[in-house]
mmCIF file of C-alpha atoms and ligand atoms in Angstrom:
data_model
loop_
_atom_site.group_PDB
_atom_site.id
_atom_site.type_symbol
_atom_site.label_atom_id
_atom_site.label_comp_id
_atom_site.label_asym_id
_atom_site.label_seq_id
_atom_site.Cartn_x
_atom_site.Cartn_y
_atom_site.Cartn_z
ATOM 1 C CA UNK A 361 138.642 138.898 121.210
ATOM 2 C CA UNK A 362 135.895 136.745 122.667
ATOM 3 C CA UNK A 363 137.142 132.840 123.693
ATOM 4 C CA UNK A 364 135.647 130.119 125.986
ATOM 5 C CA UNK A 365 138.727 130.910 128.445
ATOM 6 C CA UNK A 366 135.542 132.377 130.242
ATOM 7 C CA UNK A 367 132.737 130.748 130.807
ATOM 8 C CA UNK A 368 130.788 133.580 130.041
ATOM 9 C CA UNK A 369 128.078 132.419 126.522
ATOM 10 C CA UNK A 370 129.032 134.455 123.491
ATOM 11 C CA UNK A 371 126.435 135.265 121.501
ATOM 12 C CA UNK A 372 126.566 136.853 117.862
ATOM 13 C CA UNK A 373 123.002 138.776 116.949
ATOM 14 C CA UNK A 374 123.328 139.713 113.230
ATOM 15 C CA UNK A 375 120.916 143.206 112.614
ATOM 16 C CA UNK A 376 122.084 143.700 116.101
ATOM 17 C CA UNK A 377 121.784 147.194 115.877
ATOM 18 C CA UNK A 378 117.902 147.157 114.551
ATOM 19 C CA UNK A 379 115.124 147.226 116.730
ATOM 20 C CA UNK A 380 114.690 143.643 117.972
ATOM 21 C CA UNK A 381 118.260 142.728 117.091
ATOM 22 C CA UNK A 382 119.248 145.536 120.096
ATOM 23 C CA UNK A 383 116.687 144.750 122.514
ATOM 24 C CA UNK A 384 117.641 140.851 122.257
ATOM 25 C CA UNK A 385 120.920 142.197 122.880
ATOM 26 C CA UNK A 386 120.517 143.773 125.503
ATOM 27 C CA UNK A 387 118.554 140.921 127.372
ATOM 28 C CA UNK A 388 121.632 138.217 126.990
ATOM 29 C CA UNK A 389 123.792 140.895 128.452
ATOM 30 C CA UNK A 390 121.703 141.233 131.278
ATOM 31 C CA UNK A 391 121.665 137.164 131.383
ATOM 32 C CA UNK A 392 125.705 137.200 131.741
ATOM 33 C CA UNK A 393 125.999 136.946 127.438
ATOM 34 C CA UNK A 394 129.370 138.556 125.965
ATOM 35 C CA UNK A 395 127.903 139.805 122.145
ATOM 36 C CA UNK A 396 128.790 140.426 118.832
ATOM 37 C CA UNK A 397 126.643 142.698 117.266
ATOM 38 C CA UNK A 398 126.796 142.699 113.584
ATOM 39 C CA UNK A 399 124.708 144.915 110.972
ATOM 40 C CA UNK A 400 125.320 146.780 107.743
ATOM 41 C CA UNK A 401 122.639 149.639 109.486
ATOM 42 C CA UNK A 402 120.573 149.208 106.205
ATOM 43 C CA UNK A 403 117.657 149.493 107.944
ATOM 44 C CA UNK A 404 119.334 150.127 111.689
ATOM 45 C CA UNK A 405 121.062 152.468 113.576
ATOM 46 C CA UNK A 406 124.021 153.332 115.943
ATOM 47 C CA UNK A 407 121.210 155.004 118.344
ATOM 48 C CA UNK A 408 119.834 151.774 119.083
ATOM 49 C CA UNK A 409 123.093 150.174 120.768
ATOM 50 C CA UNK A 410 125.119 153.836 121.673
ATOM 51 C CA UNK A 411 124.307 152.779 125.003
ATOM 52 C CA UNK A 412 126.444 149.424 125.043
ATOM 53 C CA UNK A 413 129.599 151.743 124.187
ATOM 54 C CA UNK A 414 132.276 150.882 126.468
ATOM 55 C CA UNK A 415 130.806 147.838 127.692
ATOM 56 C CA UNK A 416 133.781 144.917 127.679
ATOM 57 C CA UNK A 417 131.010 142.777 127.142
ATOM 58 C CA UNK A 418 129.601 144.059 123.378
ATOM 59 C CA UNK A 419 131.568 144.398 120.513
ATOM 60 C CA UNK A 420 129.999 145.883 116.993
ATOM 61 C CA UNK A 421 131.078 144.964 113.613
ATOM 62 C CA UNK A 422 129.701 147.027 110.648
ATOM 63 C CA UNK A 423 129.367 144.009 107.537
ATOM 64 C CA UNK A 424 126.879 142.916 105.228
ATOM 65 C CA UNK A 425 126.292 139.136 106.568
ATOM 66 C CA UNK A 426 124.884 138.090 103.091
ATOM 67 C CA UNK A 427 128.869 137.855 102.228
ATOM 68 C CA UNK A 428 131.160 135.900 103.994
ATOM 69 C CA UNK A 429 131.583 136.397 108.084
ATOM 70 C CA UNK A 430 134.751 135.603 109.411
ATOM 71 C CA UNK A 431 135.025 136.088 113.134
ATOM 72 C CA UNK A 432 138.178 134.881 114.934
ATOM 73 C CA UNK A 433 136.311 134.382 117.826
ATOM 74 C CA UNK A 434 134.702 131.185 119.811
ATOM 75 C CA UNK A 435 130.870 131.125 119.540
ATOM 76 C CA UNK A 436 128.186 129.511 121.777
ATOM 77 C CA UNK A 437 124.982 130.991 119.835
ATOM 78 C CA UNK A 438 123.895 132.582 116.391
ATOM 79 C CA UNK A 439 121.304 134.923 116.112
ATOM 80 C CA UNK A 440 120.509 135.650 112.535
ATOM 81 C CA UNK A 441 118.005 139.010 112.849
ATOM 82 C CA UNK A 442 119.602 140.947 109.710
ATOM 83 C CA UNK A 443 116.686 141.816 107.179
ATOM 84 C CA UNK A 444 114.655 144.468 106.460
ATOM 85 C CA UNK A 445 111.598 144.028 108.167
ATOM 86 C CA UNK A 446 109.103 146.680 107.702
ATOM 87 C CA UNK A 447 107.238 146.624 103.771
ATOM 88 C CA UNK A 448 108.082 149.606 103.042
ATOM 89 C CA UNK A 449 111.923 149.012 104.083
ATOM 90 C CA UNK A 450 111.230 145.301 101.995
ATOM 91 C CA UNK A 451 109.270 146.683 98.742
ATOM 92 C CA UNK A 452 112.161 149.619 98.241
ATOM 93 C CA UNK A 453 115.151 146.956 98.852
ATOM 94 C CA UNK A 454 113.971 143.429 97.123
ATOM 95 C CA UNK A 455 117.531 142.624 96.297
ATOM 96 C CA UNK A 456 118.955 142.815 99.349
ATOM 97 C CA UNK A 457 115.931 141.417 101.242
ATOM 98 C CA UNK A 458 115.982 138.453 99.272
ATOM 99 C CA UNK A 459 119.841 137.694 99.849
ATOM 100 C CA UNK A 460 119.721 138.291 103.324
ATOM 101 C CA UNK A 461 117.295 135.662 103.858
ATOM 102 C CA UNK A 462 119.114 133.342 101.448
ATOM 103 C CA UNK A 463 122.640 134.115 101.640
ATOM 104 C CA UNK A 464 122.976 135.945 104.797
ATOM 105 C CA UNK A 465 120.951 132.773 106.201
ATOM 106 C CA UNK A 466 123.492 130.428 104.243
ATOM 107 C CA UNK A 467 126.035 132.377 105.951
ATOM 108 C CA UNK A 468 125.280 132.564 109.412
ATOM 109 C CA UNK A 469 124.204 129.109 109.430
ATOM 110 C CA UNK A 470 127.995 128.451 108.253
ATOM 111 C CA UNK A 471 129.469 130.506 110.602
ATOM 112 C CA UNK A 472 127.527 128.259 113.603
ATOM 113 C CA UNK A 473 128.347 124.875 112.024
ATOM 114 C CA UNK A 474 132.162 126.022 112.319
ATOM 115 C CA UNK A 475 131.864 127.462 115.870
ATOM 116 C CA UNK A 476 129.596 124.620 117.065
ATOM 117 C CA UNK A 477 127.544 126.886 118.538
ATOM 118 C CA UNK A 478 123.317 126.961 118.544
ATOM 119 C CA UNK A 479 121.581 128.793 115.723
ATOM 120 C CA UNK A 480 118.399 130.519 115.970
ATOM 121 C CA UNK A 481 116.303 132.204 113.089
ATOM 122 C CA UNK A 482 113.988 134.816 113.070
ATOM 123 C CA UNK A 483 111.279 133.674 111.055
ATOM 124 C CA UNK A 484 108.020 135.844 110.785
ATOM 125 C CA UNK A 485 103.967 135.071 110.218
ATOM 126 C CA UNK A 486 104.566 136.263 106.669
ATOM 127 C CA UNK A 487 105.309 132.692 106.123
ATOM 128 C CA UNK A 488 102.017 132.261 106.246
ATOM 129 C CA UNK A 489 101.055 134.532 103.551
ATOM 130 C CA UNK A 490 97.262 136.454 103.474
ATOM 131 C CA UNK A 491 95.829 132.895 105.450
ATOM 132 C CA UNK A 492 93.615 130.873 104.543
ATOM 133 C CA UNK A 493 93.648 128.787 107.860
ATOM 134 C CA UNK A 494 92.756 131.204 110.851
ATOM 135 C CA UNK A 495 94.461 131.496 113.970
ATOM 136 C CA UNK A 496 97.795 130.236 112.244
ATOM 137 C CA UNK A 497 99.367 127.226 113.540
ATOM 138 C CA UNK A 498 102.465 126.313 112.708
ATOM 139 C CA UNK A 499 101.476 123.101 111.025
ATOM 140 C CA UNK A 500 99.770 125.210 108.211
ATOM 141 C CA UNK A 501 102.091 125.779 104.933
ATOM 142 C CA UNK A 502 100.659 129.433 104.515
ATOM 143 C CA UNK A 503 99.097 130.673 101.221
ATOM 144 C CA UNK A 504 102.261 133.230 99.503
ATOM 145 C CA UNK A 505 101.974 134.910 96.148
ATOM 146 C CA UNK A 506 105.879 134.035 95.392
ATOM 147 C CA UNK A 507 105.681 136.756 92.688
ATOM 148 C CA UNK A 508 104.086 139.748 94.502
ATOM 149 C CA UNK A 509 105.759 142.703 95.692
ATOM 150 C CA UNK A 510 105.913 141.002 99.450
ATOM 151 C CA UNK A 511 107.210 137.786 97.920
ATOM 152 C CA UNK A 512 110.457 138.906 98.357
ATOM 153 C CA UNK A 513 110.173 139.197 101.865
ATOM 154 C CA UNK A 514 107.815 136.255 102.833
ATOM 155 C CA UNK A 515 110.060 133.634 99.762
ATOM 156 C CA UNK A 516 113.064 134.900 101.414
ATOM 157 C CA UNK A 517 111.982 133.709 104.893
ATOM 158 C CA UNK A 518 110.535 130.610 103.964
ATOM 159 C CA UNK A 519 113.784 129.602 101.877
ATOM 160 C CA UNK A 520 115.396 130.391 104.930
ATOM 161 C CA UNK A 521 113.878 128.096 106.985
ATOM 162 C CA UNK A 522 114.406 125.818 104.050
ATOM 163 C CA UNK A 523 118.054 126.066 104.292
ATOM 164 C CA UNK A 524 118.049 125.670 108.849
ATOM 165 C CA UNK A 525 116.061 122.655 108.489
ATOM 166 C CA UNK A 526 118.353 121.311 106.342
ATOM 167 C CA UNK A 527 121.672 122.136 108.137
ATOM 168 C CA UNK A 528 119.797 120.687 111.363
ATOM 169 C CA UNK A 529 118.483 117.310 109.554
ATOM 170 C CA UNK A 530 122.113 117.305 107.564
ATOM 171 C CA UNK A 531 124.993 118.678 109.040
ATOM 172 C CA UNK A 532 123.195 118.071 112.727
ATOM 173 C CA UNK A 533 123.611 122.013 113.542
ATOM 174 C CA UNK A 534 121.056 122.832 116.717
ATOM 175 C CA UNK A 535 118.585 125.114 115.062
ATOM 176 C CA UNK A 536 115.752 126.608 115.962
ATOM 177 C CA UNK A 537 112.975 129.079 114.730
ATOM 178 C CA UNK A 538 110.816 131.374 115.485
ATOM 179 C CA UNK A 539 108.026 132.926 113.597
ATOM 180 C CA UNK A 540 107.424 136.531 114.770
ATOM 181 C CA UNK A 541 104.176 138.230 114.696
ATOM 182 C CA UNK A 542 104.153 141.761 114.311
ATOM 183 C CA UNK A 543 105.861 143.241 117.531
ATOM 184 C CA UNK A 544 106.386 147.136 118.645
ATOM 185 C CA UNK A 545 108.028 148.905 121.710
ATOM 186 C CA UNK A 546 110.610 151.355 121.884
ATOM 187 C CA UNK A 547 113.418 151.595 119.037
ATOM 188 C CA UNK A 548 111.236 151.563 116.188
ATOM 189 C CA UNK A 549 112.148 154.189 113.511
ATOM 190 C CA UNK A 550 109.060 156.832 113.918
ATOM 191 C CA UNK A 551 109.039 156.840 109.725
ATOM 192 C CA UNK A 552 109.706 153.031 109.057
ATOM 193 C CA UNK A 553 105.840 152.572 107.695
ATOM 194 C CA UNK A 554 104.977 149.937 110.195
ATOM 195 C CA UNK A 555 101.376 150.627 111.469
ATOM 196 C CA UNK A 556 102.363 151.103 115.048
ATOM 197 C CA UNK A 557 104.665 154.179 114.437
ATOM 198 C CA UNK A 558 102.488 155.132 111.548
ATOM 199 C CA UNK A 559 99.879 156.425 113.490
ATOM 200 C CA UNK A 560 101.631 157.087 116.820
ATOM 201 C CA UNK A 561 103.613 159.293 114.661
ATOM 202 C CA UNK A 562 100.300 160.684 113.361
ATOM 203 C CA UNK A 563 98.814 161.439 116.094
ATOM 204 C CA UNK A 564 101.245 162.813 118.063
ATOM 205 C CA UNK A 565 101.771 165.199 115.094
ATOM 206 C CA UNK A 566 98.207 165.979 114.868
ATOM 207 C CA UNK A 567 97.456 164.396 110.896
ATOM 208 C CA UNK A 568 95.584 161.922 109.845
ATOM 209 C CA UNK A 569 95.591 158.236 110.698
ATOM 210 C CA UNK A 570 96.389 156.648 107.486
ATOM 211 C CA UNK A 571 94.209 153.165 107.248
ATOM 212 C CA UNK A 572 94.943 151.041 104.098
ATOM 213 C CA UNK A 573 91.523 150.188 102.575
ATOM 214 C CA UNK A 574 88.288 149.943 104.798
ATOM 215 C CA UNK A 575 90.380 148.775 108.035
ATOM 216 C CA UNK A 576 88.820 145.467 108.670
ATOM 217 C CA UNK A 577 92.031 143.593 108.111
ATOM 218 C CA UNK A 578 93.559 142.525 111.759
ATOM 219 C CA UNK A 579 96.665 142.329 113.269
ATOM 220 C CA UNK A 580 97.569 141.084 116.888
ATOM 221 C CA UNK A 581 100.411 142.927 118.404
ATOM 222 C CA UNK A 582 103.430 142.091 120.688
ATOM 223 C CA UNK A 583 104.959 144.325 123.293
ATOM 224 C CA UNK A 584 109.080 143.614 122.353
ATOM 225 C CA UNK A 585 109.465 142.095 125.895
ATOM 226 C CA UNK A 586 107.291 139.530 125.764
ATOM 227 C CA UNK A 587 108.666 138.686 122.555
ATOM 228 C CA UNK A 588 112.465 138.848 123.166
ATOM 229 C CA UNK A 589 111.280 136.342 126.308
ATOM 230 C CA UNK A 590 109.502 133.987 124.232
ATOM 231 C CA UNK A 591 113.029 133.764 121.809
ATOM 232 C CA UNK A 592 115.767 133.538 125.200
ATOM 233 C CA UNK A 593 113.203 130.540 126.419
ATOM 234 C CA UNK A 594 113.304 129.179 122.790
ATOM 235 C CA UNK A 595 116.930 129.558 122.667
ATOM 236 C CA UNK A 596 117.609 127.051 125.849
ATOM 237 C CA UNK A 597 114.948 124.906 124.507
ATOM 238 C CA UNK A 598 115.634 121.758 122.628
ATOM 239 C CA UNK A 599 112.906 122.231 120.149
ATOM 240 C CA UNK A 600 114.036 122.202 116.344
ATOM 241 C CA UNK A 601 110.574 123.137 114.665
ATOM 242 C CA UNK A 602 109.273 126.750 113.959
ATOM 243 C CA UNK A 603 107.409 128.617 117.408
ATOM 244 C CA UNK A 604 104.873 131.517 116.659
ATOM 245 C CA UNK A 605 105.654 133.640 119.068
ATOM 246 C CA UNK A 606 102.752 136.933 119.001
ATOM 247 C CA UNK A 607 100.276 138.258 121.580
ATOM 248 C CA UNK A 608 96.794 136.503 120.398
ATOM 249 C CA UNK A 609 94.882 139.834 121.026
ATOM 250 C CA UNK A 610 92.906 140.327 117.890
ATOM 251 C CA UNK A 611 91.902 143.624 116.471
ATOM 252 C CA UNK A 612 90.701 145.010 113.306
ATOM 253 C CA UNK A 613 93.099 148.025 112.046
ATOM 254 C CA UNK A 614 90.350 150.485 112.354
ATOM 255 C CA UNK A 615 89.606 149.375 116.062
ATOM 256 C CA UNK A 616 93.759 150.267 116.287
ATOM 257 C CA UNK A 617 93.949 153.900 114.814
ATOM 258 C CA UNK A 618 90.776 154.171 117.447
ATOM 259 C CA UNK A 619 92.662 152.680 120.066
ATOM 260 C CA UNK A 620 95.399 155.282 119.128
ATOM 261 C CA UNK A 621 93.122 158.234 119.024
ATOM 262 C CA UNK A 622 91.472 157.350 122.544
ATOM 263 C CA UNK A 623 94.881 156.596 124.306
ATOM 264 C CA UNK A 624 96.904 159.792 122.740
ATOM 265 C CA UNK A 625 93.621 161.589 122.989
ATOM 266 C CA UNK A 626 94.702 163.269 119.402
ATOM 267 C CA UNK A 627 91.886 165.397 117.366
ATOM 268 C CA UNK A 628 93.486 163.264 114.073
ATOM 269 C CA UNK A 629 90.683 162.386 111.892
ATOM 270 C CA UNK A 630 90.867 158.610 110.055
ATOM 271 C CA UNK A 631 91.888 159.281 106.019
ATOM 272 C CA UNK A 632 91.393 155.878 104.041
ATOM 273 C CA UNK A 633 93.994 154.845 101.654
ATOM 274 C CA UNK A 634 94.462 152.276 98.964
ATOM 275 C CA UNK A 635 94.926 148.776 99.785
ATOM 276 C CA UNK A 636 98.468 147.749 99.238
ATOM 277 C CA UNK A 637 98.810 144.311 97.262
ATOM 278 C CA UNK A 638 98.266 140.882 98.926
ATOM 279 C CA UNK A 639 97.959 142.895 102.657
ATOM 280 C CA UNK A 640 97.171 139.807 104.691
ATOM 281 C CA UNK A 641 93.145 140.167 105.555
ATOM 282 C CA UNK A 642 93.739 138.569 109.032
ATOM 283 C CA UNK A 643 96.501 137.207 111.491
ATOM 284 C CA UNK A 644 96.563 136.093 114.801
ATOM 285 C CA UNK A 645 99.136 133.827 115.769
ATOM 286 C CA UNK A 646 98.056 130.270 117.957
ATOM 287 C CA UNK A 647 100.670 130.140 120.634
ATOM 288 C CA UNK A 648 99.967 126.465 121.987
ATOM 289 C CA UNK A 649 103.076 125.314 120.705
ATOM 290 C CA UNK A 650 105.254 128.265 122.610
ATOM 291 C CA UNK A 651 103.014 127.531 125.800
ATOM 292 C CA UNK A 652 103.414 123.758 125.728
ATOM 293 C CA UNK A 653 107.238 123.600 124.245
ATOM 294 C CA UNK A 654 108.371 126.983 126.332
ATOM 295 C CA UNK A 655 105.774 127.807 129.114
ATOM 296 C CA UNK A 656 105.290 131.311 127.291
ATOM 297 C CA UNK A 657 102.829 133.610 126.730
ATOM 298 C CA UNK A 658 102.449 137.273 126.916
ATOM 299 C CA UNK A 659 102.524 139.147 129.792
ATOM 300 C CA UNK A 660 102.261 142.972 128.607
ATOM 301 C CA UNK A 661 98.763 144.451 128.362
ATOM 302 C CA UNK A 662 98.088 146.407 125.339
ATOM 303 C CA UNK A 663 97.457 149.940 126.800
ATOM 304 C CA UNK A 664 100.639 149.533 129.101
ATOM 305 C CA UNK A 665 102.636 148.617 126.224
ATOM 306 C CA UNK A 666 101.137 151.033 123.688
ATOM 307 C CA UNK A 667 101.817 154.214 126.046
ATOM 308 C CA UNK A 668 105.222 152.916 126.752
ATOM 309 C CA UNK A 669 105.345 153.050 122.851
ATOM 310 C CA UNK A 670 104.080 156.491 122.601
ATOM 311 C CA UNK A 671 106.427 158.003 125.471
ATOM 312 C CA UNK A 672 109.017 156.737 123.592
ATOM 313 C CA UNK A 673 107.974 158.182 120.473
ATOM 314 C CA UNK A 674 106.879 161.484 122.055
ATOM 315 C CA UNK A 675 110.728 162.109 122.857
ATOM 316 C CA UNK A 676 112.050 162.252 119.026
ATOM 317 C CA UNK A 677 109.176 163.856 117.142
ATOM 318 C CA UNK A 678 110.769 165.664 114.186
HETATM 319 P P1 NAD B 2059 114.838 146.293 111.595
HETATM 320 O O1 NAD B 2059 114.728 146.906 110.349
HETATM 321 O O2 NAD B 2059 114.579 147.404 112.874
HETATM 322 O O3 NAD B 2059 116.470 145.209 112.012
HETATM 323 C C1 NAD B 2059 117.160 144.304 111.103
HETATM 324 C C2 NAD B 2059 118.432 145.175 111.270
HETATM 325 O O4 NAD B 2059 118.662 143.995 110.056
HETATM 326 C C3 NAD B 2059 118.528 146.376 111.015
HETATM 327 O O5 NAD B 2059 119.679 146.531 111.641
HETATM 328 C C4 NAD B 2059 119.759 146.200 109.579
HETATM 329 O O6 NAD B 2059 120.386 147.512 109.302
HETATM 330 C C5 NAD B 2059 120.027 144.867 109.637
HETATM 331 N N1 NAD B 2059 120.217 144.383 108.188
HETATM 332 C C6 NAD B 2059 119.797 144.030 107.571
HETATM 333 N N2 NAD B 2059 119.996 143.585 105.841
HETATM 334 C C7 NAD B 2059 121.785 143.170 106.810
HETATM 335 C C8 NAD B 2059 122.947 142.286 106.105
HETATM 336 N N3 NAD B 2059 122.566 141.960 104.781
HETATM 337 N N4 NAD B 2059 123.774 142.531 106.847
HETATM 338 C C9 NAD B 2059 123.785 142.780 108.088
HETATM 339 N N5 NAD B 2059 122.631 143.630 108.714
HETATM 340 C C10 NAD B 2059 121.425 143.936 108.109
HETATM 341 O O7 NAD B 2059 113.925 144.926 112.121
HETATM 342 P P2 NAD B 2059 113.125 144.321 113.262
HETATM 343 O O8 NAD B 2059 111.727 144.553 112.955
HETATM 344 O O9 NAD B 2059 114.028 144.265 114.339
HETATM 345 O O10 NAD B 2059 113.539 142.649 112.505
HETATM 346 C C11 NAD B 2059 114.615 142.238 113.010
HETATM 347 C C12 NAD B 2059 114.109 140.153 112.365
HETATM 348 O O11 NAD B 2059 113.013 139.911 113.088
HETATM 349 C C13 NAD B 2059 114.031 140.378 110.818
HETATM 350 O O12 NAD B 2059 114.862 139.113 110.394
HETATM 351 C C14 NAD B 2059 112.702 140.110 110.697
HETATM 352 O O13 NAD B 2059 112.116 139.914 109.587
HETATM 353 C C15 NAD B 2059 111.854 139.699 111.650
HETATM 354 N N6 NAD B 2059 110.851 140.213 111.973
HETATM 355 C C16 NAD B 2059 110.377 141.243 112.654
HETATM 356 C C17 NAD B 2059 109.181 141.273 112.815
HETATM 357 C C18 NAD B 2059 108.545 142.611 114.192
HETATM 358 O O14 NAD B 2059 107.234 143.086 114.407
HETATM 359 N N7 NAD B 2059 109.113 143.826 114.409
HETATM 360 C C19 NAD B 2059 107.807 140.396 112.810
HETATM 361 C C20 NAD B 2059 108.434 139.576 112.229
HETATM 362 C C21 NAD B 2059 109.666 139.462 111.853
HETATM 363 N N1 UDP B 2060 98.842 149.678 107.745
HETATM 364 C C1 UDP B 2060 98.095 151.060 107.727
HETATM 365 N N2 UDP B 2060 98.329 152.328 107.398
HETATM 366 C C2 UDP B 2060 99.565 152.724 107.540
HETATM 367 C C3 UDP B 2060 100.287 151.445 107.981
HETATM 368 C C4 UDP B 2060 99.668 150.168 107.810
HETATM 369 O O1 UDP B 2060 96.827 151.001 107.966
HETATM 370 O O2 UDP B 2060 100.105 153.608 107.688
HETATM 371 C C5 UDP B 2060 98.251 148.322 107.619
HETATM 372 C C6 UDP B 2060 98.344 147.589 106.975
HETATM 373 O O3 UDP B 2060 98.238 147.506 105.365
HETATM 374 C C7 UDP B 2060 98.219 146.461 107.159
HETATM 375 C C8 UDP B 2060 98.065 146.839 108.857
HETATM 376 O O4 UDP B 2060 98.095 147.821 108.342
HETATM 377 O O5 UDP B 2060 97.025 145.770 106.870
HETATM 378 C C9 UDP B 2060 99.738 146.185 109.378
HETATM 379 O O6 UDP B 2060 100.742 146.832 108.215
HETATM 380 P P1 UDP B 2060 102.401 147.023 108.916
HETATM 381 O O7 UDP B 2060 103.461 147.593 107.824
HETATM 382 O O8 UDP B 2060 102.542 147.713 110.150
HETATM 383 O O9 UDP B 2060 102.863 144.548 108.979
HETATM 384 P P2 UDP B 2060 102.401 143.925 108.217
HETATM 385 O O10 UDP B 2060 101.515 142.982 109.355
HETATM 386 O O11 UDP B 2060 101.460 143.941 107.026
HETATM 387 O O12 UDP B 2060 103.626 142.947 108.105
#
């Protein structure tokens, strides 16, 4: 059991066996935190945390945070990262996605309140839906279809933001909200359906790169270490409104596919598939708030981040 008798902070990371949760855990441990990872492994993997086996500052609990969370430990920070995150995952898991955004956020806020801990919610650029304002600033309320297939994720995260602000205003919990834009890097699942692992996997296997629609939709890709640095700064700040963290370097999905073709040197061709329902046409973070409040901006160059990610996937090709 972790207690405050020792001065090192104690952090709970839900979704701790996932892509972002495991990188956040590594950063917290390197900053001297003790960490309790909580995950039901619905989309995560023990392989992401196996390097922590035997580390006295780390403990893992297999648990679904949509159910009541009991922890005997003292807790200083709760980082709520549990949720299916790739469109394929949340379309296959609509009810667990709604539950973890709603009930899971309620339970983790309750844990933070009971322990007197700070709370940080992993929210998303999907709160802006298919945005009518470009680039997206935090004061834009978004354009979300509540009853479309993506609504299960978008509305769960919007509810999560609402209940987080209510716990802050009504219960005075010290809360933070990060709106994460498309982030990539090692430990993504090769077949999670998100565009970065999809195109890299296809290029390495010599299969066609599957562009949904005509490829004119845009995204802005952030390397994982940059994102985690922004989140760490936000956790230590006294700022309670949502903060966008992402890389403003915007490109079309067609340009992204061409970059992957060039960097991997693949002979893979491009193949067009139907565009999913409600797929956002543009996405680019305005990071003015993160710059002003957190003195943060991304540092990792696109080619460098993509090469590091390719190296990781190369060793895991099936
Ligand atoms: P991921 O699927 O790799 O990680 C999510 C983790 O949460 C998994 O390990 C999964 O098993 C766990 N989980 C899901 N439901 C749970 C539950 N009910 N109880 C306990 N554990 C549960 O995805 P990720 O990319 O690491 O995303 C992490 C968080 O960041 C998510 O909340 C996601 O919405 C948010 N986010 C990610 C991105 C991105 O680009 N990666 C963008 C926006 C928001
Ligand atoms: N996409 C694509 N081919 C794929 C996977 C995704 O063209 O094999 C497109 C998808 O339609 C979207 C963009 O790439 O426009 C980013 O998709 P992703 O699933 O990574 O996340 P999103 O940003 O939509 O949440």
